[in-house]
Short mmCIF file of C-alpha atoms in Angstrom, two decimals:
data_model
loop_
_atom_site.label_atom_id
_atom_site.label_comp_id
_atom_site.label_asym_id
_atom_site.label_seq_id
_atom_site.Cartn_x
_atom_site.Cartn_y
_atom_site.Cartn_z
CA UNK J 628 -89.81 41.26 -36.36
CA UNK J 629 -89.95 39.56 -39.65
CA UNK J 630 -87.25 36.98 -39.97
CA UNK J 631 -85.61 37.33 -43.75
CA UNK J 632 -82.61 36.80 -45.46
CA UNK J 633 -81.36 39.18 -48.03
CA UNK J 634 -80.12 37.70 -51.66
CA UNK J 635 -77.95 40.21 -53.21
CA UNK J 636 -78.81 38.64 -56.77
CA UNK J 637 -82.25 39.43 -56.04
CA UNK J 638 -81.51 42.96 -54.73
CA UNK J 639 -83.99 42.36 -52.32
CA UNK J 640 -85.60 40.29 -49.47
CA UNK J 641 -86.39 36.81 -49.65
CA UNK J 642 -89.08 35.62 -46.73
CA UNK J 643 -88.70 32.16 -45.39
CA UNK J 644 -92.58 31.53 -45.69
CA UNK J 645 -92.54 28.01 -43.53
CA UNK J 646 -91.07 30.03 -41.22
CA UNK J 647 -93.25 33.24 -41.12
CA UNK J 648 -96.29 30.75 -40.92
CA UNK J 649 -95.04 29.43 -36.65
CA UNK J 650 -94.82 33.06 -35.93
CA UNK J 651 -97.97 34.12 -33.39
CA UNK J 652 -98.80 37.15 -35.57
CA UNK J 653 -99.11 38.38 -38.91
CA UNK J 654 -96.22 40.32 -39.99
CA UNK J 655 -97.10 43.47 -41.39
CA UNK J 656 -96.21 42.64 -45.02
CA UNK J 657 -98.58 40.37 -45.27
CA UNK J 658 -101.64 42.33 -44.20
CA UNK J 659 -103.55 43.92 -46.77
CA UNK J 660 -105.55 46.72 -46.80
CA UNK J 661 -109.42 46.40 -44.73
CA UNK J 662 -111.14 46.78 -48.37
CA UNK J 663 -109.14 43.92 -49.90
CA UNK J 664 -109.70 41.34 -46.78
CA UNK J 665 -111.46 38.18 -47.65
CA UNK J 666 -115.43 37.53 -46.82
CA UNK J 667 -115.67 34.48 -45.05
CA UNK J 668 -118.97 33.52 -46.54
CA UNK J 669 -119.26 34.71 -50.48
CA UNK J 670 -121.17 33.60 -53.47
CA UNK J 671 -120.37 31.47 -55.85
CA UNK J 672 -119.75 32.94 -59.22
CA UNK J 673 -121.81 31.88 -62.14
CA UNK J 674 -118.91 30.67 -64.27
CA UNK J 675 -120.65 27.49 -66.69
CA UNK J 676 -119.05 24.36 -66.95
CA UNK J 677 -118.52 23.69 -70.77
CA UNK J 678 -118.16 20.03 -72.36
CA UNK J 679 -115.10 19.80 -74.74
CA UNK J 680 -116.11 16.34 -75.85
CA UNK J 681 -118.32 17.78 -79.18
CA UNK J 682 -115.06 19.55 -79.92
CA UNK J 683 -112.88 16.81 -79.65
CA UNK J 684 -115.42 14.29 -81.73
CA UNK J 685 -116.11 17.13 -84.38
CA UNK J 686 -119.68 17.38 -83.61
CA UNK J 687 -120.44 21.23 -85.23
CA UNK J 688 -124.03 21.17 -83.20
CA UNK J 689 -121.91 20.91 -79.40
CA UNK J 690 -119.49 23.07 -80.93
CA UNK J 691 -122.07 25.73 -81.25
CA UNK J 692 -123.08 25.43 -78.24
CA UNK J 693 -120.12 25.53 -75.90
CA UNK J 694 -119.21 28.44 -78.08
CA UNK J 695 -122.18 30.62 -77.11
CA UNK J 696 -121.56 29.58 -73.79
CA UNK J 697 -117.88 30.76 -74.17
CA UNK J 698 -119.35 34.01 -75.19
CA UNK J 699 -121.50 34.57 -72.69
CA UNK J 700 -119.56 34.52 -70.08
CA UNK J 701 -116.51 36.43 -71.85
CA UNK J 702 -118.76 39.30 -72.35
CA UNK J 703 -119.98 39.35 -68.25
CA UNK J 704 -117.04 38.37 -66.43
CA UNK J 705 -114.09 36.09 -68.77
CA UNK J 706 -114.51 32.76 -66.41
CA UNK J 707 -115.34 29.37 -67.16
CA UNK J 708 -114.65 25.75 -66.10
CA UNK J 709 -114.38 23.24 -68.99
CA UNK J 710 -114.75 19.09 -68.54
CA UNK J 711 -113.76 15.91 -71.03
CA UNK J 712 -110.76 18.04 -72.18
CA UNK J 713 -108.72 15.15 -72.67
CA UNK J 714 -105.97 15.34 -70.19
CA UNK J 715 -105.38 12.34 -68.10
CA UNK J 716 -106.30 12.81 -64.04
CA UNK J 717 -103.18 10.75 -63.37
CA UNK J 718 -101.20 13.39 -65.36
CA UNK J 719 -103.07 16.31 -63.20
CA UNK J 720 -102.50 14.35 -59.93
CA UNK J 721 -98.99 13.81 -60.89
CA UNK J 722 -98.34 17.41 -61.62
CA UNK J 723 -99.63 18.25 -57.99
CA UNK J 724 -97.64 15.95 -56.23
CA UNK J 725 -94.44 16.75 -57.92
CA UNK J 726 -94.36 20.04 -56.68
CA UNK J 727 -93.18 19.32 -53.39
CA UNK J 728 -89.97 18.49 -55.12
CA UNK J 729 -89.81 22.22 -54.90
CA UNK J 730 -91.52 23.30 -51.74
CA UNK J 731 -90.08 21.07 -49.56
CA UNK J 732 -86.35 22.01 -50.28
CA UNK J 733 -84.32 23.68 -47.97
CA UNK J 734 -84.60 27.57 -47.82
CA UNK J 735 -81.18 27.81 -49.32
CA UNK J 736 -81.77 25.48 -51.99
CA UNK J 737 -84.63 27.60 -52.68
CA UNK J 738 -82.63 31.12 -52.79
CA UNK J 739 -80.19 29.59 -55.11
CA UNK J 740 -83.29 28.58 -57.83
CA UNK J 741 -84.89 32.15 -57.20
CA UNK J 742 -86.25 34.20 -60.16
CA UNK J 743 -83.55 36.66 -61.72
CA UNK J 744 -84.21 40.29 -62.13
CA UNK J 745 -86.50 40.33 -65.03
CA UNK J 746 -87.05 36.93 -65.49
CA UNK J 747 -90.24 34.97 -65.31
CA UNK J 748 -88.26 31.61 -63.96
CA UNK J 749 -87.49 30.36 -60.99
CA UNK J 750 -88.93 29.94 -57.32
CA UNK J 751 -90.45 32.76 -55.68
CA UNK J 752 -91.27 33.39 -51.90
CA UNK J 753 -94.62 35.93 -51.72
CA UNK J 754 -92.52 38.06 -54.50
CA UNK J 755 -90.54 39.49 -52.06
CA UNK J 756 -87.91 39.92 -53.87
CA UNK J 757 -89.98 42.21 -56.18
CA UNK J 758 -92.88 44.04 -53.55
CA UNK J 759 -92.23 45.75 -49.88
CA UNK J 760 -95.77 45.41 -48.64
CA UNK J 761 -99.48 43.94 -49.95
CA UNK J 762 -97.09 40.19 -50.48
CA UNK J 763 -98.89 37.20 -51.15
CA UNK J 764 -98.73 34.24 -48.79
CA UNK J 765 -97.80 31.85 -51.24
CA UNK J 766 -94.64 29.73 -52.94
CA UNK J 767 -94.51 29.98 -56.32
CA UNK J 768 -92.32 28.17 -59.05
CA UNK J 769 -92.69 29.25 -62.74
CA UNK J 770 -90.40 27.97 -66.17
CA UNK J 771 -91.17 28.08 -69.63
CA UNK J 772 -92.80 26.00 -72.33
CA UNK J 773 -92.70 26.89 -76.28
CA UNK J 774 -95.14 25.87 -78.32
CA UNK J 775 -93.18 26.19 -81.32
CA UNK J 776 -92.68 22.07 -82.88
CA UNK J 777 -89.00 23.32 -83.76
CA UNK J 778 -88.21 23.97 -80.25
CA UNK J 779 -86.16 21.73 -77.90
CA UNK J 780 -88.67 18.48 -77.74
CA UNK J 781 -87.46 17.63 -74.01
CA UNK J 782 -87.57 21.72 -73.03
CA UNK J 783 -89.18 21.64 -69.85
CA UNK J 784 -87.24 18.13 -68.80
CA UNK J 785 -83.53 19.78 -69.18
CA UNK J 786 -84.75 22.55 -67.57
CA UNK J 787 -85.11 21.02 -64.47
CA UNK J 788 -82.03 19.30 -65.22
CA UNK J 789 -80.26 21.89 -65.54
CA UNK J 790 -81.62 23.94 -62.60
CA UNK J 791 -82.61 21.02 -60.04
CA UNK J 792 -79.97 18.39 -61.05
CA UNK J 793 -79.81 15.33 -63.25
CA UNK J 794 -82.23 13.77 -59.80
CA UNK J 795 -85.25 16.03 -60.87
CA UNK J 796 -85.69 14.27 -64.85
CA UNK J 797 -88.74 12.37 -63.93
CA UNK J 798 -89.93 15.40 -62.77
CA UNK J 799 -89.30 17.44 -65.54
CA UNK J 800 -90.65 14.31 -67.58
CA UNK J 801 -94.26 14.97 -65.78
CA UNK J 802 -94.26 18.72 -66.34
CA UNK J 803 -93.04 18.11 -69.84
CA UNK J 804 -96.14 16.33 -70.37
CA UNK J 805 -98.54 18.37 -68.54
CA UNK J 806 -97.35 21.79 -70.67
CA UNK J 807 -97.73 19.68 -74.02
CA UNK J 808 -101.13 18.62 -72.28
CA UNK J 809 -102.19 22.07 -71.74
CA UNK J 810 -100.34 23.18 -75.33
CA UNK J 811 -103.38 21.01 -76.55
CA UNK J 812 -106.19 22.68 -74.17
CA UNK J 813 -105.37 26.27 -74.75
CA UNK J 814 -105.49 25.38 -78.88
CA UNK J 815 -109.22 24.09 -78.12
CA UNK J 816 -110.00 26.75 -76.10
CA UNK J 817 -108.71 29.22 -78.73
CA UNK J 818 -110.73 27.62 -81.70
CA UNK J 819 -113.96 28.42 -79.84
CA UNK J 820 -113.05 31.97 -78.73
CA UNK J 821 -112.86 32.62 -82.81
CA UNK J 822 -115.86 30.66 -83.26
CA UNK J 823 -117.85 32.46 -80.31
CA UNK J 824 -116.49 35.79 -81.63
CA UNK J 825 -118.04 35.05 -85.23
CA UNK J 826 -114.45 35.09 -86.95
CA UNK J 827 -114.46 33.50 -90.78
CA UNK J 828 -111.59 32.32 -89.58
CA UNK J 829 -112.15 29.84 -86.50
CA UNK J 830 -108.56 28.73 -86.53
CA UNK J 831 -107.20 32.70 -86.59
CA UNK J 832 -105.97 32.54 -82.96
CA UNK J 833 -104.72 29.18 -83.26
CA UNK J 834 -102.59 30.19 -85.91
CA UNK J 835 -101.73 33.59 -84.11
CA UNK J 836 -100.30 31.71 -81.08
CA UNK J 837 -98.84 28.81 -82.96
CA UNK J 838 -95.15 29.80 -81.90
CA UNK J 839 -96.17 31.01 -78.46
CA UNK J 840 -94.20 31.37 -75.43
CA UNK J 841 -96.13 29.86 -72.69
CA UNK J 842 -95.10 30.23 -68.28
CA UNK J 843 -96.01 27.14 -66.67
CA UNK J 844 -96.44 27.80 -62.17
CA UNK J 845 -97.02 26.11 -59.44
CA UNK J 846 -98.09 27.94 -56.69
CA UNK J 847 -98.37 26.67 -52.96
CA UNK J 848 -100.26 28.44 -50.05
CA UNK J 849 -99.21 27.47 -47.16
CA UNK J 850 -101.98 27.80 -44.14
CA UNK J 851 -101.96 30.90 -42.47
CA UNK J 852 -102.95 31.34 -38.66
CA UNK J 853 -104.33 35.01 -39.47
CA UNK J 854 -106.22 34.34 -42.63
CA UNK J 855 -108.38 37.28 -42.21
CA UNK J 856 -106.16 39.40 -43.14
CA UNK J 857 -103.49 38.01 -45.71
CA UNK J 858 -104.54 37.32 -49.66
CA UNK J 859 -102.43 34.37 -51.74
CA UNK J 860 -102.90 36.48 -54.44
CA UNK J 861 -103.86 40.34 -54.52
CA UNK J 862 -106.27 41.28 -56.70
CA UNK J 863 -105.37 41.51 -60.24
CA UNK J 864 -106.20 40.69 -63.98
CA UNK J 865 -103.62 38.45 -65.78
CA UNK J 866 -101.65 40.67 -68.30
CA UNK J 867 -101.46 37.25 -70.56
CA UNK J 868 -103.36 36.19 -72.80
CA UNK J 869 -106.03 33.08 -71.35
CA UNK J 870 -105.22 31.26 -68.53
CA UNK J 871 -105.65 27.67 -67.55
CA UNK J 872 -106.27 26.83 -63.89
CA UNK J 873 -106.20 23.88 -61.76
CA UNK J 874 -106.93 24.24 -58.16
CA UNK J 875 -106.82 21.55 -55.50
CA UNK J 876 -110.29 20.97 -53.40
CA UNK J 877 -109.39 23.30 -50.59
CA UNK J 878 -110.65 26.16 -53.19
CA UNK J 879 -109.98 29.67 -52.78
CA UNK J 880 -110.07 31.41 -56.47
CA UNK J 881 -112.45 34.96 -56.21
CA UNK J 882 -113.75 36.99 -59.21
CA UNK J 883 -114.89 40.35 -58.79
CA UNK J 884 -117.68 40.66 -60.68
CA UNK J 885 -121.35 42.63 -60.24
CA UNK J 886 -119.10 44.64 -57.52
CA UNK J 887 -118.79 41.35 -54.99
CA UNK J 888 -115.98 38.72 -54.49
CA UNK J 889 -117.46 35.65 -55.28
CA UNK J 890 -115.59 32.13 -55.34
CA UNK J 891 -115.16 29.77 -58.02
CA UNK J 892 -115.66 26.06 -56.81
CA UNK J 893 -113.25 23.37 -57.38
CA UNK J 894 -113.37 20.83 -59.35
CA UNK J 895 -111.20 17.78 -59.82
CA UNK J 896 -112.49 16.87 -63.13
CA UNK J 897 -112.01 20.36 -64.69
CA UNK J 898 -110.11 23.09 -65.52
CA UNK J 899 -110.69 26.83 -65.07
CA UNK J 900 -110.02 29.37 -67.97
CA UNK J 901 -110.27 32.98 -67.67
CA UNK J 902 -109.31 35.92 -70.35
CA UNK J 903 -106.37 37.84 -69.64
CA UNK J 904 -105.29 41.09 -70.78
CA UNK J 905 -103.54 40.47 -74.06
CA UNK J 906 -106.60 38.53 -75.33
CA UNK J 907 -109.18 41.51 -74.41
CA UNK J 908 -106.87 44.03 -76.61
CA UNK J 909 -106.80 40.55 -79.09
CA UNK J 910 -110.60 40.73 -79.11
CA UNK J 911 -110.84 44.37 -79.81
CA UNK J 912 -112.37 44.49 -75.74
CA UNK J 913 -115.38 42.47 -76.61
CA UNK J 914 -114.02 39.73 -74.16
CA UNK J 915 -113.40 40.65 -70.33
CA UNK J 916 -110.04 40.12 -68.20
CA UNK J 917 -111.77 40.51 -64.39
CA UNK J 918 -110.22 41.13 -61.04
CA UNK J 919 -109.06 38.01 -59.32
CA UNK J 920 -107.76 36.69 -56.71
CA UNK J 921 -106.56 33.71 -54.25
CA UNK J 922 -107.50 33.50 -50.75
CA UNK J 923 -105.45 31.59 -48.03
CA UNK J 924 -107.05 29.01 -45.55
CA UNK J 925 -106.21 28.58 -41.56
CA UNK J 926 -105.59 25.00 -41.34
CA UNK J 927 -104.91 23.66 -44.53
CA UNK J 928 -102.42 23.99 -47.16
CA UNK J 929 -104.34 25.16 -51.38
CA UNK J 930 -102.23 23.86 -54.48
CA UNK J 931 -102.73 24.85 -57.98
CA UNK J 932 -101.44 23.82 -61.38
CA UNK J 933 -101.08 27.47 -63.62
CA UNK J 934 -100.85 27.84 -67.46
CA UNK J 935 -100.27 30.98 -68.85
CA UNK J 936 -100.48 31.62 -72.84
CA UNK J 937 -98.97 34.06 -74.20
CA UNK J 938 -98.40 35.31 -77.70
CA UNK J 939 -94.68 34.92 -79.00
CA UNK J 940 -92.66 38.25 -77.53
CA UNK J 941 -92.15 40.16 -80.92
CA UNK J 942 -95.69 39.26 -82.14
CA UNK J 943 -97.98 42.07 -82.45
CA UNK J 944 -101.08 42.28 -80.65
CA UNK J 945 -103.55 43.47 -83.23
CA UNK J 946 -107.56 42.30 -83.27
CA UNK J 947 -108.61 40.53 -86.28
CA UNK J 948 -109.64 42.83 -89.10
CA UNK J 949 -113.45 40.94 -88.59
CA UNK J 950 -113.35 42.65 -85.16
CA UNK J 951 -112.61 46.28 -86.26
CA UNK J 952 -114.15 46.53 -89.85
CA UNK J 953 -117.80 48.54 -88.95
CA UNK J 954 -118.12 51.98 -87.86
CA UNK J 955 -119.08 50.96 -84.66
CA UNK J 956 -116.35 48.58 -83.85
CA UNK J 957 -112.95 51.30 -84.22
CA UNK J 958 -109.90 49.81 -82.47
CA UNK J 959 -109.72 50.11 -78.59
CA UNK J 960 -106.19 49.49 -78.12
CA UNK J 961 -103.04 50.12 -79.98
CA UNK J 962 -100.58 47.70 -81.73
CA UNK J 963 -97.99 46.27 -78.98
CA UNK J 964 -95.98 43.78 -78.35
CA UNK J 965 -96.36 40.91 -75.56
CA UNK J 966 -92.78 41.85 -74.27
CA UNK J 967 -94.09 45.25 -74.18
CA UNK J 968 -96.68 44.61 -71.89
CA UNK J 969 -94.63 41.86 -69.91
CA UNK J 970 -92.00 44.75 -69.29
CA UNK J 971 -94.25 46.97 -68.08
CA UNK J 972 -95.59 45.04 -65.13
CA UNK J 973 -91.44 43.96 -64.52
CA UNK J 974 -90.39 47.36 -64.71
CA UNK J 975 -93.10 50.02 -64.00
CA UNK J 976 -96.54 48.44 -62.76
CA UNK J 977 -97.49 46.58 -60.54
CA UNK J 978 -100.76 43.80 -61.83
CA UNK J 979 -103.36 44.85 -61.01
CA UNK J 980 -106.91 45.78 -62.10
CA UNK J 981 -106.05 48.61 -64.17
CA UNK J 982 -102.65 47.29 -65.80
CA UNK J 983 -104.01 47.08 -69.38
CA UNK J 984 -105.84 51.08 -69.32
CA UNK J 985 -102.36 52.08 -67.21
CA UNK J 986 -100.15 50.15 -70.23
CA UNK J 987 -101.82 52.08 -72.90
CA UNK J 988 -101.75 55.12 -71.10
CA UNK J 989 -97.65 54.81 -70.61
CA UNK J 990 -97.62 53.62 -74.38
CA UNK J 991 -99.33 56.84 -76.12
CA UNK J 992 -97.52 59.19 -73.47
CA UNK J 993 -94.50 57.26 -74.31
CA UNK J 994 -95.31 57.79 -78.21
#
């Protein structure tokens, strides 16, 4: 019997993962489908490590070169891991450790910080509260970060202020820092996805996500007894735009790509970026969002450090005119909105690998 507590808020069940993880078995929840169970031995995915530093120093030469790397693998498979990006590892190590703030609070605690219908805040147990079956074995705690320089300066701070308690400010002081941080990666990361797309303009996307809306997460996966056959994440393709990643070195990040799972090692010095939906409608689908997924491990517990960027909510998500101006490049996608898409997966669809070909489809039968 699975032991859960209901949260009327939540309309819906709430699992008590540090207790689901003594049980002797695998509730039935948890177990996912034979085709979707992990391979205990896979190959690691080519994804190249790219050097920010020529960025950073102006040097045009390295530029050019990380950005052809940048495009190749966008084109194959949308992964990459990039080094000397700038952020401090006591700022990264910081951000890990401060999660157990979260994780370790009591399960009620935790219920009365849960996400809200519709909202993209808050701590989440395997999304429960959202899915019957297929969950993920994993905590998860997400809030928001806007890149806009009018917003609140100390956003992320009285957030957790407001929602932890006047206790949690130093916390809120390291996350505060670490969005900002990655505010600063994802604008590097967008000047060579122009540049590796041959756009005139090589600060277009910069510019396009200057007032963005970013979700910050911090996901835990706790171990799990009957690894074989639980996920920490399902497969899917992030509906955002790129994606930063950092993972702990316990690993457990899979791409599917040339029709195999295949892992992406850790790194402590690095950070992985994929391309997520928004950005392959952005790049006229020239650039790849690919299947993902997290895998859980029997003994030990996987961390990661999640930044999601995503376009403002009312902005339209429309290629650059460079993208769609020959008659062999016609649009693939039509004009929407982020909130568009980000109500879609709330409301109708669940992520997966098909979210962006099932969004369209809704929006022209919808039209």
């Amino acid at each position: 019997m699975v032991e859960h507590k209901a949260d009327q808020k939540q309309g819906g069940s709430i699992f008590d993962i540090s207790k689901l993880q003594k049980q002797p078995n695998l509730p039935t929840e948890f177990v996912w489908p034979e085709e979707d169970l992990p391979d205990p031995n896979p190959e690691e995915l080519d994804a190249p490590l790219i050097d920010l530093s020529g960025l950073v120093r102006g040097d045009e030469k390295a530029i050019l070169i990380a950005a052809e790397q940048v495009r190749r693998a966008c084109v194959n498979h949308g992964f990459f891991q990039i080094i000397n990006h700038g952020v401090d590892a006591s700022l990264i190590q910081a951000a890990h450790q401060e999660m157990d703030a979260v994780f370790k609070l009591p399960f009620d605690k935790k219920l009365s910080i849960s996400q809200k219908p519709g909202s993209l805040a808050g701590y989440s147990g395997a999304h429960s509260h959202r899915f019957p079956s297929n969950l993920p074995w994993k905590e998860l705690y997400s809030f928001l970060y806007s890149h806009d320089k009018s917003s609140e300066e100390a956003e992320v701070v009285n957030y957790f202020k407001s929602v932890l308690g006047e206790d949690h400010e130093s916390m809120g002081r390291v996350y505060q820092k670490f969005c900002e941080e990655m505010k600063k990666v994802s604008e590097m990361i967008l000047e060579l996805l122009a540049i590796s797309l041959g756009l005139e303009d090589r600060l277009h996307y910069k510019k396009y996500f200057e007032d963005a809306k970013s979700l910050m997460r911090v996901n835990s996966y706790p171990p799990c007894k009957n690894a074989e056959l639980a996920l920490g994440t399902g497969p899917h393709c992030d509906p955002t735009s790129i994606t930063i990643l950092h993972q702990d070195q316990v690993g457990g990040l899979e791409v599917f790509y040339d029709n195999k799972w295949q892992s992406v090692r850790p790194r402590p010095d690095a950070f992985v970026i994929n391309i997520g939906d928004t950005f392959m409608a952005l790049s006229n689908g020239k650039y790849r969002s690919c299947m993902h997924r997290a895998v859980v491990n029997t003994e030990t517990e996987r961390r990661s450090l999640v930044f999601f960027v995503s376009p403002k909510e009312d902005k339209v998500v429309r290629p650059p005119q460079d993208l769609v101006c020959g008659e062999d490049q016609q649009r693939k996608y039509p004009d929407f909105t982020w909130s568009d898409l980000m109500q879609y997966t709330q409301k109708h669809h669940r992520v997966d690998g098909d979210t962006l070909k099932c969004f369209v489809d809704y929006l022209m039968s919808s039209n």
